[in-house]
mmCIF file of C-alpha atoms and ligand atoms in Angstrom:
data_model
loop_
_atom_site.group_PDB
_atom_site.id
_atom_site.type_symbol
_atom_site.label_atom_id
_atom_site.label_comp_id
_atom_site.label_asym_id
_atom_site.label_seq_id
_atom_site.Cartn_x
_atom_site.Cartn_y
_atom_site.Cartn_z
ATOM 1 C CA UNK C 1 114.245 176.650 76.288
ATOM 2 C CA UNK C 2 115.088 179.056 73.909
ATOM 3 C CA UNK C 3 116.707 182.025 75.608
ATOM 4 C CA UNK C 4 114.240 185.166 74.369
ATOM 5 C CA UNK C 5 111.510 182.607 76.570
ATOM 6 C CA UNK C 6 110.910 184.422 79.812
ATOM 7 C CA UNK C 7 110.699 180.942 82.148
ATOM 8 C CA UNK C 8 108.342 183.073 84.247
ATOM 9 C CA UNK C 9 105.935 182.948 81.539
ATOM 10 C CA UNK C 10 105.389 179.448 83.095
ATOM 11 C CA UNK C 11 103.051 177.775 84.791
ATOM 12 C CA UNK C 12 104.760 176.765 88.467
ATOM 13 C CA UNK C 13 103.796 172.830 87.735
ATOM 14 C CA UNK C 14 105.617 173.202 84.137
ATOM 15 C CA UNK C 15 108.806 174.549 85.783
ATOM 16 C CA UNK C 16 109.842 170.697 87.164
ATOM 17 C CA UNK C 17 108.604 169.319 83.534
ATOM 18 C CA UNK C 18 111.242 166.524 82.920
ATOM 19 C CA UNK C 19 112.618 168.094 78.785
ATOM 20 C CA UNK C 20 113.027 164.479 76.868
ATOM 21 C CA UNK C 21 109.205 163.903 75.161
ATOM 22 C CA UNK C 22 107.742 161.271 76.249
ATOM 23 C CA UNK C 23 104.122 161.099 75.290
ATOM 24 C CA UNK C 24 101.028 158.136 74.335
ATOM 25 C CA UNK C 25 99.493 156.391 72.076
ATOM 26 C CA UNK C 26 96.615 154.834 74.260
ATOM 27 C CA UNK C 27 93.523 152.857 72.549
ATOM 28 C CA UNK C 28 92.168 149.370 72.359
ATOM 29 C CA UNK C 29 94.333 148.557 68.882
ATOM 30 C CA UNK C 30 91.602 145.569 68.852
ATOM 31 C CA UNK C 31 93.548 144.983 66.355
ATOM 32 C CA UNK C 32 96.009 147.122 65.566
ATOM 33 C CA UNK C 33 94.873 149.406 61.968
ATOM 34 C CA UNK C 34 97.253 151.176 59.355
ATOM 35 C CA UNK C 35 95.245 154.349 60.195
ATOM 36 C CA UNK C 36 96.509 153.546 63.909
ATOM 37 C CA UNK C 37 100.254 153.058 62.514
ATOM 38 C CA UNK C 38 100.327 155.775 60.145
ATOM 39 C CA UNK C 39 99.909 157.736 63.643
ATOM 40 C CA UNK C 40 102.231 155.788 65.491
ATOM 41 C CA UNK C 41 105.030 155.733 63.157
ATOM 42 C CA UNK C 42 104.395 159.859 63.169
ATOM 43 C CA UNK C 43 103.878 160.569 66.742
ATOM 44 C CA UNK C 44 107.795 158.282 66.767
ATOM 45 C CA UNK C 45 108.597 161.137 63.879
ATOM 46 C CA UNK C 46 108.238 163.760 66.597
ATOM 47 C CA UNK C 47 108.955 162.913 69.873
ATOM 48 C CA UNK C 48 111.665 161.601 71.897
ATOM 49 C CA UNK C 49 110.043 159.258 72.978
ATOM 50 C CA UNK C 50 106.751 157.130 72.664
ATOM 51 C CA UNK C 51 104.355 154.525 74.280
ATOM 52 C CA UNK C 52 101.526 153.247 72.880
ATOM 53 C CA UNK C 53 99.058 151.449 75.837
ATOM 54 C CA UNK C 54 96.662 149.596 75.215
ATOM 55 C CA UNK C 55 93.752 150.282 77.594
ATOM 56 C CA UNK C 56 92.506 146.919 79.222
ATOM 57 C CA UNK C 57 88.928 147.009 79.682
ATOM 58 C CA UNK C 58 86.723 143.855 81.350
ATOM 59 C CA UNK C 59 83.726 144.640 80.501
ATOM 60 C CA UNK C 60 84.171 145.559 76.693
ATOM 61 C CA UNK C 61 84.016 142.435 75.115
ATOM 62 C CA UNK C 62 87.463 142.594 72.552
ATOM 63 C CA UNK C 63 88.097 139.836 69.532
ATOM 64 C CA UNK C 64 91.643 139.462 71.022
ATOM 65 C CA UNK C 65 93.360 139.485 74.645
ATOM 66 C CA UNK C 66 95.477 142.352 76.016
ATOM 67 C CA UNK C 67 98.710 139.900 75.223
ATOM 68 C CA UNK C 68 97.725 139.219 71.488
ATOM 69 C CA UNK C 69 97.422 143.042 71.497
ATOM 70 C CA UNK C 70 100.271 143.527 72.977
ATOM 71 C CA UNK C 71 102.934 141.021 70.471
ATOM 72 C CA UNK C 72 100.713 142.105 67.374
ATOM 73 C CA UNK C 73 101.836 146.064 68.226
ATOM 74 C CA UNK C 74 105.388 144.580 69.162
ATOM 75 C CA UNK C 75 105.387 142.627 66.084
ATOM 76 C CA UNK C 76 104.411 145.525 63.270
ATOM 77 C CA UNK C 77 106.156 147.969 65.692
ATOM 78 C CA UNK C 78 109.853 146.635 65.711
ATOM 79 C CA UNK C 79 110.961 149.483 63.443
ATOM 80 C CA UNK C 80 111.053 152.581 65.546
ATOM 81 C CA UNK C 81 113.934 152.198 68.515
ATOM 82 C CA UNK C 82 112.024 154.986 70.549
ATOM 83 C CA UNK C 83 108.433 153.470 70.651
ATOM 84 C CA UNK C 84 108.003 150.832 73.019
ATOM 85 C CA UNK C 85 104.068 148.606 73.835
ATOM 86 C CA UNK C 86 102.700 149.315 77.470
ATOM 87 C CA UNK C 87 98.947 148.289 78.487
ATOM 88 C CA UNK C 88 96.747 150.258 81.616
ATOM 89 C CA UNK C 89 93.822 150.352 82.972
ATOM 90 C CA UNK C 90 91.595 153.166 85.225
ATOM 91 C CA UNK C 91 92.639 156.966 84.286
ATOM 92 C CA UNK C 92 94.939 157.360 81.497
ATOM 93 C CA UNK C 93 96.253 160.566 83.553
ATOM 94 C CA UNK C 94 97.443 158.018 86.110
ATOM 95 C CA UNK C 95 99.223 155.804 84.093
ATOM 96 C CA UNK C 96 101.301 159.492 82.152
ATOM 97 C CA UNK C 97 101.830 160.431 85.912
ATOM 98 C CA UNK C 98 103.615 156.763 86.729
ATOM 99 C CA UNK C 99 105.464 157.000 82.783
ATOM 100 C CA UNK C 100 106.444 160.472 82.907
ATOM 101 C CA UNK C 101 104.252 161.441 79.942
ATOM 102 C CA UNK C 102 103.621 164.683 79.915
ATOM 103 C CA UNK C 103 100.965 164.259 76.758
ATOM 104 C CA UNK C 104 98.472 162.773 75.098
ATOM 105 C CA UNK C 105 98.651 161.873 70.894
ATOM 106 C CA UNK C 106 95.380 161.533 69.468
ATOM 107 C CA UNK C 107 94.442 161.324 65.507
ATOM 108 C CA UNK C 108 91.307 163.225 64.338
ATOM 109 C CA UNK C 109 89.363 161.251 61.250
ATOM 110 C CA UNK C 110 87.019 162.960 60.957
ATOM 111 C CA UNK C 111 84.126 166.122 62.851
ATOM 112 C CA UNK C 112 82.607 163.119 64.938
ATOM 113 C CA UNK C 113 85.741 162.760 67.013
ATOM 114 C CA UNK C 114 86.739 166.272 67.279
ATOM 115 C CA UNK C 115 83.514 165.971 70.478
ATOM 116 C CA UNK C 116 84.233 162.834 72.373
ATOM 117 C CA UNK C 117 88.067 163.599 71.536
ATOM 118 C CA UNK C 118 87.773 167.555 73.029
ATOM 119 C CA UNK C 119 86.122 166.909 76.332
ATOM 120 C CA UNK C 120 88.894 164.360 77.050
ATOM 121 C CA UNK C 121 91.432 166.302 76.150
ATOM 122 C CA UNK C 122 89.737 169.035 78.213
ATOM 123 C CA UNK C 123 89.073 166.498 81.965
ATOM 124 C CA UNK C 124 92.917 165.407 81.407
ATOM 125 C CA UNK C 125 94.934 168.603 81.582
ATOM 126 C CA UNK C 126 92.131 169.876 84.205
ATOM 127 C CA UNK C 127 92.843 166.436 85.950
ATOM 128 C CA UNK C 128 96.068 166.462 85.546
ATOM 129 C CA UNK C 129 97.827 169.024 83.209
ATOM 130 C CA UNK C 130 98.524 166.382 80.971
ATOM 131 C CA UNK C 131 97.925 167.790 77.114
ATOM 132 C CA UNK C 132 96.478 165.994 74.423
ATOM 133 C CA UNK C 133 98.680 166.578 70.620
ATOM 134 C CA UNK C 134 96.193 165.849 68.170
ATOM 135 C CA UNK C 135 97.720 164.388 64.783
ATOM 136 C CA UNK C 136 94.881 164.672 61.206
ATOM 137 C CA UNK C 137 94.349 161.691 59.896
ATOM 138 C CA UNK C 138 95.622 160.369 56.902
ATOM 139 C CA UNK C 139 93.008 160.900 54.637
ATOM 140 C CA UNK C 140 94.011 157.099 53.648
ATOM 141 C CA UNK C 141 92.801 155.800 56.371
ATOM 142 C CA UNK C 142 90.030 158.336 57.733
ATOM 143 C CA UNK C 143 87.426 156.347 57.579
ATOM 144 C CA UNK C 144 89.050 153.192 59.371
ATOM 145 C CA UNK C 145 88.631 152.156 62.651
ATOM 146 C CA UNK C 146 89.204 148.466 64.407
ATOM 147 C CA UNK C 147 85.963 148.256 64.587
ATOM 148 C CA UNK C 148 84.749 148.589 60.842
ATOM 149 C CA UNK C 149 87.600 146.175 60.299
ATOM 150 C CA UNK C 150 86.831 143.573 62.540
ATOM 151 C CA UNK C 151 82.830 143.785 60.739
ATOM 152 C CA UNK C 152 84.114 143.170 57.658
ATOM 153 C CA UNK C 153 86.438 140.776 58.073
ATOM 154 C CA UNK C 154 83.544 138.565 59.919
ATOM 155 C CA UNK C 155 81.388 138.445 56.661
ATOM 156 C CA UNK C 156 84.174 137.777 54.437
ATOM 157 C CA UNK C 157 85.251 140.812 53.330
ATOM 158 C CA UNK C 158 88.656 141.762 52.140
ATOM 159 C CA UNK C 159 91.036 143.868 55.093
ATOM 160 C CA UNK C 160 94.555 143.482 53.433
ATOM 161 C CA UNK C 161 96.573 146.810 53.198
ATOM 162 C CA UNK C 162 94.217 148.331 56.298
ATOM 163 C CA UNK C 163 96.073 146.449 58.885
ATOM 164 C CA UNK C 164 99.978 145.046 58.595
ATOM 165 C CA UNK C 165 100.091 141.693 57.031
ATOM 166 C CA UNK C 166 100.841 139.680 60.405
ATOM 167 C CA UNK C 167 97.225 141.043 61.382
ATOM 168 C CA UNK C 168 95.883 139.727 58.068
ATOM 169 C CA UNK C 169 96.311 136.328 59.569
ATOM 170 C CA UNK C 170 95.492 136.806 62.883
ATOM 171 C CA UNK C 171 91.676 138.484 62.524
ATOM 172 C CA UNK C 172 91.285 134.824 59.539
ATOM 173 C CA UNK C 173 92.205 132.786 62.289
ATOM 174 C CA UNK C 174 90.600 134.422 65.339
ATOM 175 C CA UNK C 175 87.268 134.701 62.694
ATOM 176 C CA UNK C 176 87.429 131.422 61.934
ATOM 177 C CA UNK C 177 87.257 129.881 64.829
ATOM 178 C CA UNK C 178 83.999 131.653 66.006
HETATM 179 P P1 ADP R 201 89.470 152.610 67.080
HETATM 180 O O1 ADP R 201 88.197 151.516 67.116
HETATM 181 O O2 ADP R 201 88.554 153.670 66.262
HETATM 182 O O3 ADP R 201 90.162 151.865 65.893
HETATM 183 P P2 ADP R 201 91.134 153.089 68.920
HETATM 184 O O4 ADP R 201 90.752 152.947 70.636
HETATM 185 O O5 ADP R 201 91.580 151.289 69.204
HETATM 186 O O6 ADP R 201 89.522 153.050 68.958
HETATM 187 O O7 ADP R 201 92.088 153.352 68.991
HETATM 188 C C1 ADP R 201 92.495 154.738 69.458
HETATM 189 C C2 ADP R 201 92.862 156.258 68.734
HETATM 190 O O8 ADP R 201 93.302 156.015 67.569
HETATM 191 C C3 ADP R 201 91.936 156.683 68.226
HETATM 192 O O9 ADP R 201 91.204 157.004 69.732
HETATM 193 C C4 ADP R 201 91.980 157.192 67.620
HETATM 194 O O10 ADP R 201 92.651 158.283 68.270
HETATM 195 C C5 ADP R 201 93.299 156.553 67.089
HETATM 196 N N1 ADP R 201 93.321 156.325 65.346
HETATM 197 C C6 ADP R 201 92.065 154.948 64.989
HETATM 198 N N2 ADP R 201 92.326 155.024 63.630
HETATM 199 C C7 ADP R 201 92.302 155.905 63.583
HETATM 200 C C8 ADP R 201 93.087 156.035 61.858
HETATM 201 N N3 ADP R 201 91.937 154.847 60.920
HETATM 202 N N4 ADP R 201 94.059 156.966 61.596
HETATM 203 C C9 ADP R 201 93.518 157.996 62.685
HETATM 204 N N5 ADP R 201 94.338 157.768 63.784
HETATM 205 C C10 ADP R 201 93.254 156.905 64.339
#
């Protein structure tokens, strides 16, 4: 803490916070795209530790299983020593509490992301004082979402350059099975 920062300005619950800045990048990652990777890599450059957490959502139909999504994420993020891949279900704030995580990092692609993300961020802060840090999307990927990638690939469109090569292969195989 800087010498001139009076600890008295910190809220009571902030005083005990661990000083390791461990953050989480949550999402479905069905599958991971280059837009996700851009945010993940930038977060790993700014924070001490980054946990990429795959949401286990049994009610939502996914193309890849949680194990497959975790596996793909591991394969494409191996170069970051301060990054790990995990999974969670239920409330993100509970995952944060269980893992000593003080903040969520989200990418903002467009104004349309903002309203929902602001609501989630405010609720997470209200529930558990978990902060949300927004990173603006790389303009090269601001139009990109996993669902759009799947839709284009399903109709034979070219999604190379939008997902890592390993994911490209997995996508082709999975869609060929449909
Ligand atoms: P999506 O299907 O929209 O890609 P995810 O739940 O997998 O959804 O995304 C998780 C989070 O990753 C999003 O909330 C958003 O913060 C971020 N994200 C997704 N795609 C991009 C992108 N192209 N650029 C920046 N951030 C992104």
